[in-house]
Amino acid sequence: MARKTGSHSEITGPRIRAAAQHLFARHGYAAVSMRQIAAEVGVQAGALYLYTPDKQSLLADLMRDHLEGLLEAFADLPPASGPEARLDQFARFHIGYHIDRPDAVFIAYMELRNLEPDNFSAIEALRRRYENALEAILRDGRAAGVFAVPDTKLATLALIAMLTGVTNWYREGGRLGRAEVEAIYADMARNAVGSPARVQHTA
Amino acid sequence: MARKTGSHSEITGPRIRAAAQHLFARHGYAAVSMRQIAAEVGVQAGALYLYTPDKQSLLADLMRDHLEGLLEAFADLPPASGPEARLDQFARFHIGYHIDRPDAVFIAYMELRNLEPDNFSAIEALRRRYENALEAILRDGRAAGVFAVPDTKLATLALIAMLTGVTNWYREGGRLGRAEVEAIYADMARNAVGSPARVQHTA
DNA sequence: ATGCTATCTGAACGCATGTTCAGTTCAACC
DNA sequence: GGTTGAACTGAACATGCGTTCAGATAGCAT
């Protein structure tokens, strides 16, 4: 058999990426075989090579797509004025975007070591662009005297680590709702970078 | 050949664990073969099985040793009085302990998915004990009115994620010294959980 | 009905894997 | 200096890996 009704490149391609993302996140890139991915899609292993040149590209493409999507969504945010509003917007956006994509996030942070050098550089550059966006906010806030951060680079990495950690525990329909989680993390981020006006939306 | 001068179980055993820790952290559990570990130790693959029943136990033992060492070192801290002092102590301890063991930390957080169910439960229980220690501090602080945290569980995980993130970037001899890094993170942690007295040791 | 072509199968390739074990080697003891 | 036994080798095992490719299949156009 081959080519069931309506079966197409446009169907199988995305299903392969989805299966790979799911399995890579669950078991790790190195622990997942092409045959397992193929089985999840309902296809033989050989068929995967019509959609990806090799396993490594499958991983690199997932990571690049995730980070490019992240940067694009961030760029599409409405402009906010003032470092405090911009930080609040960043924190809420980060939580909201990551909460919906735990698999992609996990892969993008954990499988870097399985990328070949060229792919690694490309992915790292994307991540750095995102980090730089936050660092710019912190620098502006420090210059304006509304944030007290001894080191903007350290604070950037600390905040991103704190916010991204939400994917380790948040589950849809759990004890805390999405909006609550966004608000609490945004407040913690605001408070962490310090000084003047202490904010407390949530009680 | 076999048994070079003074070569013993007491030498080879630790060297195997060290090699495994190093390689697992660098490439991931699933991507590292027993032959690679053996080669790093300077031994044939079969010899590893004099020191570990299998690859899985090698991983589980590394993770358990790390978490037990963490809990033990934490328990050995001098008693601190008051939630604010206890949080400061926790944050500085966490940074200090993790900064010296990036490989073990990375494995303990990343390779959970490669543990068989029994090992997973045991390791998870250890991690939870450590998290509970921090959460107790936050609860006491909230009760005393010195911390403002809407949800102590969320705040616990957020702080631990923020602090643990130090292992992703800190390198000995880098731009920032150990004491500086500890102080900055401790301040960020203190500020993140909020309200009354805003602390600012570092400038 | 016939041919075309995108889609997929199924077998094969060389190689690596975790693990076992009979046999070798050498420091230590009598 | 002969014996013992812990420490290790080296080959073998079944199995699985990523990848290739000739051939089968089936939807579409004619």
Short mmCIF file of C-alpha atoms (C1' of nucleotides) in Angstrom, two decimals:
data_model
loop_
_atom_site.label_atom_id
_atom_site.label_comp_id
_atom_site.label_asym_id
_atom_site.label_seq_id
_atom_site.Cartn_x
_atom_site.Cartn_y
_atom_site.Cartn_z
CA MET A 1 0.00 0.00 0.00
CA ALA A 2 0.94 3.62 -0.37
CA ARG A 3 -0.85 6.93 -0.37
CA LYS A 4 -4.10 6.45 1.48
CA THR A 5 -7.01 8.76 0.74
CA GLY A 6 -5.89 12.35 0.90
CA SER A 7 -2.56 11.39 2.39
CA HIS A 8 -0.08 14.01 1.40
CA SER A 9 3.20 15.63 2.06
CA GLU A 10 1.27 18.43 3.70
CA ILE A 11 -0.23 16.00 6.20
CA THR A 12 2.65 13.65 6.89
CA GLY A 13 5.33 16.32 7.20
CA PRO A 14 3.74 18.13 10.13
CA ARG A 15 2.79 14.84 11.77
CA ILE A 16 6.41 13.74 11.68
CA ARG A 17 7.53 16.98 13.30
CA ALA A 18 4.82 16.68 15.93
CA ALA A 19 5.74 13.08 16.74
CA ALA A 20 9.43 13.94 16.90
CA GLN A 21 8.76 16.89 19.20
CA HIS A 22 6.65 14.81 21.51
CA LEU A 23 9.08 11.90 21.67
CA PHE A 24 12.24 14.03 21.91
CA ALA A 25 10.73 15.94 24.84
CA ARG A 26 9.62 12.79 26.62
CA HIS A 27 12.67 10.58 26.15
CA GLY A 28 15.44 12.76 24.77
CA TYR A 29 16.83 13.06 21.26
CA ALA A 30 19.43 10.34 21.59
CA ALA A 31 16.99 7.89 23.16
CA VAL A 32 14.42 8.15 20.38
CA SER A 33 14.85 6.15 17.18
CA MET A 34 13.63 7.03 13.73
CA ARG A 35 11.57 3.84 13.85
CA GLN A 36 9.74 5.06 16.96
CA ILE A 37 8.92 8.36 15.29
CA ALA A 38 7.73 6.54 12.19
CA ALA A 39 5.56 4.20 14.27
CA GLU A 40 3.89 7.15 16.00
CA VAL A 41 3.05 8.61 12.60
CA GLY A 42 1.92 5.23 11.26
CA VAL A 43 4.55 4.94 8.59
CA GLN A 44 7.73 2.99 7.92
CA ALA A 45 11.07 4.49 8.92
CA GLY A 46 12.21 4.94 5.34
CA ALA A 47 9.35 7.32 4.64
CA LEU A 48 10.71 9.86 7.11
CA TYR A 49 13.56 10.58 4.73
CA LEU A 50 11.15 12.09 2.24
CA TYR A 51 10.62 14.89 4.77
CA THR A 52 13.96 15.33 6.49
CA PRO A 53 17.49 14.68 5.27
CA ASP A 54 18.41 13.12 8.60
CA LYS A 55 17.63 12.91 12.29
CA GLN A 56 19.86 15.83 13.18
CA SER A 57 17.97 18.19 10.87
CA LEU A 58 14.70 17.11 12.42
CA LEU A 59 15.99 18.29 15.79
CA ALA A 60 17.58 21.47 14.51
CA ASP A 61 14.42 22.43 12.60
CA LEU A 62 12.24 21.93 15.67
CA MET A 63 14.48 24.16 17.72
CA ARG A 64 14.82 26.83 15.08
CA ASP A 65 11.08 26.92 14.43
CA HIS A 66 10.41 27.29 18.13
CA LEU A 67 12.84 30.14 18.66
CA GLU A 68 11.81 31.95 15.49
CA GLY A 69 8.18 31.67 16.54
CA LEU A 70 9.07 33.03 19.94
CA LEU A 71 10.94 36.02 18.51
CA GLU A 72 8.18 36.72 16.01
CA ALA A 73 5.42 36.61 18.63
CA PHE A 74 7.47 38.86 20.86
CA ALA A 75 8.02 41.35 18.08
CA ASP A 76 4.27 41.41 17.43
CA LEU A 77 3.46 42.65 20.93
CA PRO A 78 1.92 46.11 21.11
CA PRO A 79 4.53 48.68 22.11
CA ALA A 80 4.70 49.39 25.82
CA SER A 81 6.18 52.55 27.26
CA GLY A 82 8.45 52.69 30.23
CA PRO A 83 10.74 49.97 31.59
CA GLU A 84 8.26 48.79 34.21
CA ALA A 85 5.44 48.29 31.72
CA ARG A 86 7.83 46.66 29.28
CA LEU A 87 9.11 44.24 31.91
CA ASP A 88 5.58 43.38 32.94
CA GLN A 89 4.68 42.77 29.33
CA PHE A 90 7.78 40.66 28.77
CA ALA A 91 7.15 38.49 31.83
CA ARG A 92 3.51 37.87 31.00
CA PHE A 93 4.33 37.15 27.39
CA HIS A 94 7.12 34.77 28.33
CA ILE A 95 4.92 32.82 30.73
CA GLY A 96 2.00 32.71 28.32
CA TYR A 97 4.06 31.62 25.35
CA HIS A 98 6.04 28.97 27.20
CA ILE A 99 3.11 27.54 29.13
CA ASP A 100 1.52 26.39 25.86
CA ARG A 101 4.66 24.79 24.44
CA PRO A 102 6.35 22.76 27.16
CA ASP A 103 7.70 20.19 24.72
CA ALA A 104 9.29 22.70 22.40
CA VAL A 105 10.72 24.65 25.34
CA PHE A 106 12.20 21.57 26.91
CA ILE A 107 13.85 20.51 23.67
CA ALA A 108 15.19 23.99 22.93
CA TYR A 109 16.85 24.18 26.35
CA MET A 110 17.93 20.59 26.79
CA GLU A 111 19.00 19.25 23.44
CA LEU A 112 21.47 21.98 22.60
CA ARG A 113 24.26 19.55 23.37
CA ASN A 114 23.05 17.20 20.65
CA LEU A 115 23.33 19.83 17.93
CA GLU A 116 26.21 19.76 15.52
CA PRO A 117 28.38 22.91 15.71
CA ASP A 118 26.75 24.83 12.85
CA ASN A 119 23.24 24.17 14.07
CA PHE A 120 24.30 25.02 17.61
CA SER A 121 25.63 28.42 16.61
CA ALA A 122 22.48 29.28 14.70
CA ILE A 123 20.20 28.30 17.58
CA GLU A 124 22.36 30.03 20.16
CA ALA A 125 22.22 33.24 18.15
CA LEU A 126 18.42 33.18 18.19
CA ARG A 127 18.31 32.57 21.91
CA ARG A 128 20.72 35.43 22.50
CA ARG A 129 18.52 37.80 20.52
CA TYR A 130 15.66 37.04 22.86
CA GLU A 131 17.80 37.46 25.96
CA ASN A 132 19.09 40.74 24.62
CA ALA A 133 15.53 42.04 24.36
CA LEU A 134 15.07 41.53 28.08
CA GLU A 135 18.47 42.91 28.94
CA ALA A 136 17.65 46.10 27.04
CA ILE A 137 14.58 46.56 29.23
CA LEU A 138 16.65 46.10 32.36
CA ARG A 139 19.32 48.52 31.20
CA ASP A 140 16.75 51.17 30.38
CA GLY A 141 15.11 50.62 33.76
CA ARG A 142 18.36 50.98 35.58
CA ALA A 143 19.21 54.13 33.65
CA ALA A 144 15.79 55.53 34.51
CA GLY A 145 16.33 54.67 38.18
CA VAL A 146 13.34 52.34 38.45
CA PHE A 147 15.31 49.06 38.61
CA ALA A 148 18.21 48.26 40.90
CA VAL A 149 20.29 45.56 39.20
CA PRO A 150 24.01 45.29 39.92
CA ASP A 151 24.50 43.30 36.70
CA THR A 152 21.99 43.35 33.85
CA LYS A 153 23.35 40.19 32.22
CA LEU A 154 23.06 38.17 35.41
CA ALA A 155 19.60 39.58 36.10
CA THR A 156 18.49 38.73 32.56
CA LEU A 157 19.53 35.10 32.90
CA ALA A 158 18.09 34.86 36.41
CA LEU A 159 14.70 36.19 35.31
CA ILE A 160 14.52 34.00 32.22
CA ALA A 161 15.42 30.93 34.27
CA MET A 162 12.78 31.79 36.84
CA LEU A 163 10.06 32.39 34.26
CA THR A 164 10.89 29.43 32.04
CA GLY A 165 10.69 27.17 35.07
CA VAL A 166 6.92 27.46 34.85
CA THR A 167 6.94 24.70 32.23
CA ASN A 168 8.25 22.24 34.83
CA TRP A 169 5.11 22.26 36.89
CA TYR A 170 2.19 24.11 35.28
CA ARG A 171 -0.58 21.88 33.99
CA GLU A 172 -3.80 22.96 32.34
CA GLY A 173 -6.71 22.67 34.76
CA GLY A 174 -4.47 22.63 37.82
CA ARG A 175 -4.77 24.50 41.07
CA LEU A 176 -3.76 27.85 39.59
CA GLY A 177 -5.22 29.43 36.49
CA ARG A 178 -3.26 30.85 33.62
CA ALA A 179 -3.93 34.49 34.39
CA GLU A 180 -3.03 34.04 38.05
CA VAL A 181 0.24 32.36 37.16
CA GLU A 182 1.14 35.11 34.70
CA ALA A 183 0.36 37.80 37.27
CA ILE A 184 2.30 36.17 40.10
CA TYR A 185 5.39 35.57 37.98
CA ALA A 186 5.24 39.11 36.59
CA ASP A 187 5.15 40.51 40.11
CA MET A 188 8.03 38.35 41.24
CA ALA A 189 10.05 39.46 38.23
CA ARG A 190 9.26 43.10 38.89
CA ASN A 191 10.18 42.79 42.55
CA ALA A 192 13.34 40.82 41.86
CA VAL A 193 14.89 43.66 39.91
CA GLY A 194 14.28 45.91 42.72
CA SER A 195 13.99 49.10 44.37
CA PRO A 196 11.54 51.99 44.24
CA ALA A 197 7.86 51.29 43.72
CA ARG A 198 6.95 47.87 45.05
CA VAL A 199 4.17 46.33 43.01
CA GLN A 200 1.56 43.97 44.31
CA HIS A 201 -1.32 43.23 41.94
CA THR A 202 -2.02 39.79 43.31
CA ALA A 203 -2.85 39.14 46.88
CA MET B 1 47.51 -7.47 31.47
CA ALA B 2 45.48 -6.92 34.62
CA ARG B 3 45.92 -5.06 37.85
CA LYS B 4 48.67 -2.52 37.45
CA THR B 5 50.63 -1.39 40.51
CA GLY B 6 48.26 -0.47 43.29
CA SER B 7 45.26 -0.57 40.99
CA HIS B 8 42.25 -1.36 43.05
CA SER B 9 38.55 -1.32 43.38
CA GLU B 10 38.93 1.82 45.48
CA ILE B 11 40.59 3.66 42.63
CA THR B 12 38.65 2.40 39.63
CA GLY B 13 35.20 2.68 41.15
CA PRO B 14 35.32 6.43 41.74
CA ARG B 15 37.00 7.00 38.41
CA ILE B 16 34.14 5.23 36.67
CA ARG B 17 31.60 7.39 38.46
CA ALA B 18 33.56 10.53 37.62
CA ALA B 19 33.84 9.60 33.96
CA ALA B 20 30.16 8.74 33.78
CA GLN B 21 29.18 12.01 35.41
CA HIS B 22 31.34 14.01 33.06
CA LEU B 23 30.13 12.23 29.93
CA PHE B 24 26.46 12.08 30.91
CA ALA B 25 26.48 15.83 31.57
CA ARG B 26 28.22 16.61 28.30
CA HIS B 27 26.37 14.32 25.92
CA GLY B 28 23.39 12.92 27.80
CA TYR B 29 22.80 9.52 29.32
CA ALA B 30 21.35 7.89 26.24
CA ALA B 31 24.09 9.22 23.97
CA VAL B 32 26.95 7.86 26.05
CA SER B 33 28.01 4.23 25.67
CA MET B 34 29.56 2.00 28.29
CA ARG B 35 32.56 1.69 25.97
CA GLN B 36 33.07 5.47 26.02
CA ILE B 37 32.99 5.52 29.80
CA ALA B 38 35.41 2.61 29.92
CA ALA B 39 37.76 4.33 27.47
CA GLU B 40 37.83 7.50 29.60
CA VAL B 41 38.82 5.38 32.61
CA GLY B 42 41.35 3.42 30.57
CA VAL B 43 39.68 0.06 30.91
CA GLN B 44 37.64 -2.35 28.80
CA ALA B 45 33.84 -2.15 28.86
CA GLY B 46 33.45 -5.48 30.63
CA ALA B 47 35.36 -4.22 33.66
CA LEU B 48 32.66 -1.65 34.41
CA TYR B 49 30.37 -4.46 35.46
CA LEU B 50 32.58 -5.22 38.43
CA TYR B 51 31.48 -1.85 39.81
CA THR B 52 27.91 -1.39 38.66
CA PRO B 53 25.20 -3.92 37.86
CA ASP B 54 24.18 -1.94 34.79
CA LYS B 55 24.14 1.46 33.10
CA GLN B 56 20.86 2.49 34.70
CA SER B 57 22.24 2.02 38.22
CA LEU B 58 25.26 4.12 37.33
CA LEU B 59 22.91 7.00 36.51
CA ALA B 60 20.60 6.48 39.47
CA ASP B 61 23.55 6.31 41.89
CA LEU B 62 25.00 9.56 40.56
CA MET B 63 21.70 11.32 41.01
CA ARG B 64 21.02 9.91 44.46
CA ASP B 65 24.52 10.73 45.68
CA HIS B 66 24.15 14.29 44.44
CA LEU B 67 20.79 14.89 46.10
CA GLU B 68 21.79 13.20 49.34
CA GLY B 69 24.94 15.30 49.45
CA LEU B 70 22.86 18.40 48.87
CA LEU B 71 20.43 17.57 51.67
CA GLU B 72 23.24 16.67 54.04
CA ALA B 73 25.16 19.87 53.37
CA PHE B 74 21.99 21.89 53.81
CA ALA B 75 21.22 20.18 57.11
CA ASP B 76 24.73 21.00 58.30
CA LEU B 77 24.21 24.76 57.97
CA PRO B 78 24.31 26.70 61.21
CA PRO B 79 20.80 27.53 62.38
CA ALA B 80 19.55 30.93 61.26
CA SER B 81 16.75 32.78 62.96
CA GLY B 82 13.94 34.56 61.21
CA PRO B 83 12.56 33.92 57.73
CA GLU B 84 14.61 36.66 56.12
CA ALA B 85 17.91 35.34 57.46
CA ARG B 86 16.91 31.80 56.61
CA LEU B 87 16.03 32.72 53.04
CA ASP B 88 19.30 34.59 52.64
CA GLN B 89 21.15 31.56 53.95
CA PHE B 90 19.25 29.21 51.68
CA ALA B 91 19.89 31.28 48.58
CA ARG B 92 23.61 31.67 49.26
CA PHE B 93 23.95 28.00 50.10
CA HIS B 94 22.08 26.94 46.97
CA ILE B 95 24.22 29.11 44.71
CA GLY B 96 27.44 28.05 46.39
CA TYR B 97 26.67 24.35 46.33
CA HIS B 98 25.41 24.28 42.76
CA ILE B 99 28.14 26.48 41.31
CA ASP B 100 30.72 23.83 42.18
CA ARG B 101 28.81 20.90 40.74
CA PRO B 102 27.42 21.89 37.36
CA ASP B 103 27.69 18.37 35.96
CA ALA B 104 25.86 16.70 38.82
CA VAL B 105 23.19 19.41 38.81
CA PHE B 106 22.61 19.13 35.10
CA ILE B 107 22.25 15.36 35.31
CA ALA B 108 19.93 15.51 38.32
CA TYR B 109 17.60 17.89 36.49
CA MET B 110 17.90 16.55 32.97
CA GLU B 111 18.12 12.82 33.14
CA LEU B 112 15.06 12.21 35.30
CA ARG B 113 13.27 11.01 32.22
CA ASN B 114 15.80 8.25 31.72
CA LEU B 115 15.22 6.76 35.15
CA GLU B 116 13.18 3.62 35.54
CA PRO B 117 10.05 4.15 37.66
CA ASP B 118 11.47 2.95 40.98
CA ASN B 119 14.60 5.03 40.68
CA PHE B 120 12.52 7.99 39.54
CA SER B 121 10.32 7.88 42.63
CA ALA B 122 13.30 7.70 44.95
CA ILE B 123 15.06 10.64 43.32
CA GLU B 124 11.88 12.71 43.13
CA ALA B 125 11.31 12.19 46.84
CA LEU B 126 14.76 13.57 47.63
CA ARG B 127 14.22 16.59 45.45
CA ARG B 128 10.87 17.26 47.08
CA ARG B 129 12.45 17.20 50.52
CA TYR B 130 14.78 19.97 49.46
CA GLU B 131 11.98 22.02 47.93
CA ASN B 132 9.94 21.60 51.07
CA ALA B 133 12.75 23.11 53.11
CA LEU B 134 12.51 26.30 51.08
CA GLU B 135 8.74 26.31 51.09
CA ALA B 136 8.73 26.12 54.90
CA ILE B 137 10.85 29.27 55.00
CA LEU B 138 8.44 31.06 52.69
CA ARG B 139 5.40 29.96 54.70
CA ASP B 140 6.97 31.14 57.94
CA GLY B 141 7.87 34.43 56.32
CA ARG B 142 4.39 34.96 55.04
CA ALA B 143 2.91 34.12 58.44
CA ALA B 144 5.31 36.62 60.02
CA GLY B 145 4.28 39.26 57.51
CA VAL B 146 7.75 39.72 56.05
CA PHE B 147 7.14 37.98 52.71
CA ALA B 148 4.27 38.60 50.31
CA VAL B 149 3.77 35.44 48.30
CA PRO B 150 0.35 34.60 46.88
CA ASP B 151 1.35 30.94 46.54
CA THR B 152 4.26 29.42 48.43
CA LYS B 153 4.56 26.38 46.15
CA LEU B 154 4.81 28.52 43.04
CA ALA B 155 7.27 30.86 44.73
CA THR B 156 9.40 27.91 45.84
CA LEU B 157 9.70 26.53 42.34
CA ALA B 158 10.28 29.97 40.86
CA LEU B 159 13.11 30.73 43.28
CA ILE B 160 14.77 27.35 42.84
CA ALA B 161 14.60 27.68 39.07
CA MET B 162 16.09 31.16 39.23
CA LEU B 163 18.92 30.13 41.55
CA THR B 164 19.74 26.86 39.82
CA GLY B 165 20.05 28.73 36.54
CA VAL B 166 23.41 30.00 37.74
CA THR B 167 25.00 26.75 36.57
CA ASN B 168 24.10 27.62 32.98
CA TRP B 169 26.46 30.55 32.76
CA TYR B 170 28.80 30.87 35.75
CA ARG B 171 32.41 29.96 35.06
CA GLU B 172 35.31 30.11 37.49
CA GLY B 173 37.48 33.12 36.79
CA GLY B 174 34.76 34.93 34.85
CA ARG B 175 33.61 38.52 35.06
CA LEU B 176 31.84 38.09 38.38
CA GLY B 177 33.28 36.51 41.51
CA ARG B 178 31.66 33.83 43.57
CA ALA B 179 30.77 36.06 46.50
CA GLU B 180 29.29 38.71 44.23
CA VAL B 181 27.15 36.16 42.45
CA GLU B 182 25.90 34.72 45.73
CA ALA B 183 25.03 38.17 47.05
CA ILE B 184 23.22 39.31 43.92
CA TYR B 185 21.13 36.17 43.66
CA ALA B 186 20.32 36.28 47.37
CA ASP B 187 19.08 39.86 47.00
CA MET B 188 17.00 39.00 43.95
CA ALA B 189 15.46 36.08 45.82
CA ARG B 190 14.72 38.25 48.84
CA ASN B 191 13.14 40.96 46.70
CA ALA B 192 11.17 38.52 44.59
CA VAL B 193 9.17 37.30 47.58
CA GLY B 194 8.31 40.77 48.36
CA SER B 195 7.04 43.45 50.42
CA PRO B 196 8.20 45.19 53.60
CA ALA B 197 11.88 45.85 54.01
CA ARG B 198 13.63 46.08 50.66
CA VAL B 199 17.18 44.80 50.92
CA GLN B 200 20.11 45.98 48.86
CA HIS B 201 23.53 44.77 49.96
CA THR B 202 25.07 44.96 46.54
CA ALA B 203 25.24 48.12 44.51
"C1'" DA C 1 -8.69 2.26 -19.32
"C1'" DT C 2 -4.07 3.84 -19.36
"C1'" DG C 3 -0.10 6.07 -17.83
"C1'" DC C 4 2.16 9.20 -14.55
"C1'" DT C 5 4.08 10.37 -10.42
"C1'" DA C 6 3.97 11.42 -5.56
"C1'" DT C 7 3.96 8.53 -1.61
"C1'" DC C 8 5.27 4.83 0.90
"C1'" DT C 9 7.00 -0.20 1.86
"C1'" DG C 10 10.20 -3.64 3.19
"C1'" DA C 11 14.42 -5.46 3.10
"C1'" DA C 12 19.01 -4.69 3.44
"C1'" DC C 13 23.69 -2.29 4.71
"C1'" DG C 14 27.43 -1.88 8.18
"C1'" DC C 15 28.05 -0.65 12.55
"C1'" DA C 16 27.23 0.22 17.60
"C1'" DT C 17 24.83 -1.08 21.64
"C1'" DG C 18 24.48 -3.28 26.76
"C1'" DT C 19 25.81 -7.22 28.82
"C1'" DT C 20 28.12 -11.85 29.76
"C1'" DC C 21 31.88 -14.80 30.70
"C1'" DA C 22 35.84 -17.97 30.12
"C1'" DG C 23 40.33 -16.95 30.39
"C1'" DT C 24 44.62 -14.04 31.53
"C1'" DT C 25 47.55 -11.40 34.55
"C1'" DC C 26 49.87 -9.92 38.47
"C1'" DA C 27 50.25 -8.20 43.54
"C1'" DA C 28 50.13 -10.28 47.86
"C1'" DC C 29 50.59 -13.98 51.04
"C1'" DC C 30 52.62 -18.42 53.01
"C1'" DG D 1 58.63 -19.56 44.78
"C1'" DG D 2 54.37 -21.53 44.42
"C1'" DT D 3 49.54 -20.53 45.16
"C1'" DT D 4 45.60 -17.71 45.49
"C1'" DG D 5 42.22 -14.55 44.08
"C1'" DA D 6 41.00 -9.86 42.90
"C1'" DA D 7 41.18 -7.08 38.73
"C1'" DC D 8 40.83 -7.01 34.16
"C1'" DT D 9 40.73 -8.53 29.00
"C1'" DG D 10 38.77 -9.67 24.72
"C1'" DA D 11 35.64 -11.95 22.17
"C1'" DA D 12 31.06 -13.05 21.63
"C1'" DC D 13 25.76 -12.59 21.98
"C1'" DA D 14 21.42 -10.76 20.26
"C1'" DT D 15 19.42 -6.63 19.21
"C1'" DG D 16 18.82 -2.15 17.52
"C1'" DC D 17 20.56 1.88 15.13
"C1'" DG D 18 20.46 5.60 10.96
"C1'" DT D 19 20.17 5.47 6.38
"C1'" DT D 20 19.47 3.80 1.43
"C1'" DC D 21 16.87 2.22 -2.37
"C1'" DA D 22 14.51 -0.81 -5.70
"C1'" DG D 23 9.96 -1.74 -6.11
"C1'" DA D 24 4.87 -1.60 -4.97
"C1'" DT D 25 0.74 1.18 -4.62
"C1'" DA D 26 -2.87 4.34 -5.50
"C1'" DG D 27 -4.87 8.93 -6.55
"C1'" DC D 28 -5.03 11.98 -10.55
"C1'" DA D 29 -5.05 13.50 -15.40
"C1'" DT D 30 -5.96 12.11 -19.88
#
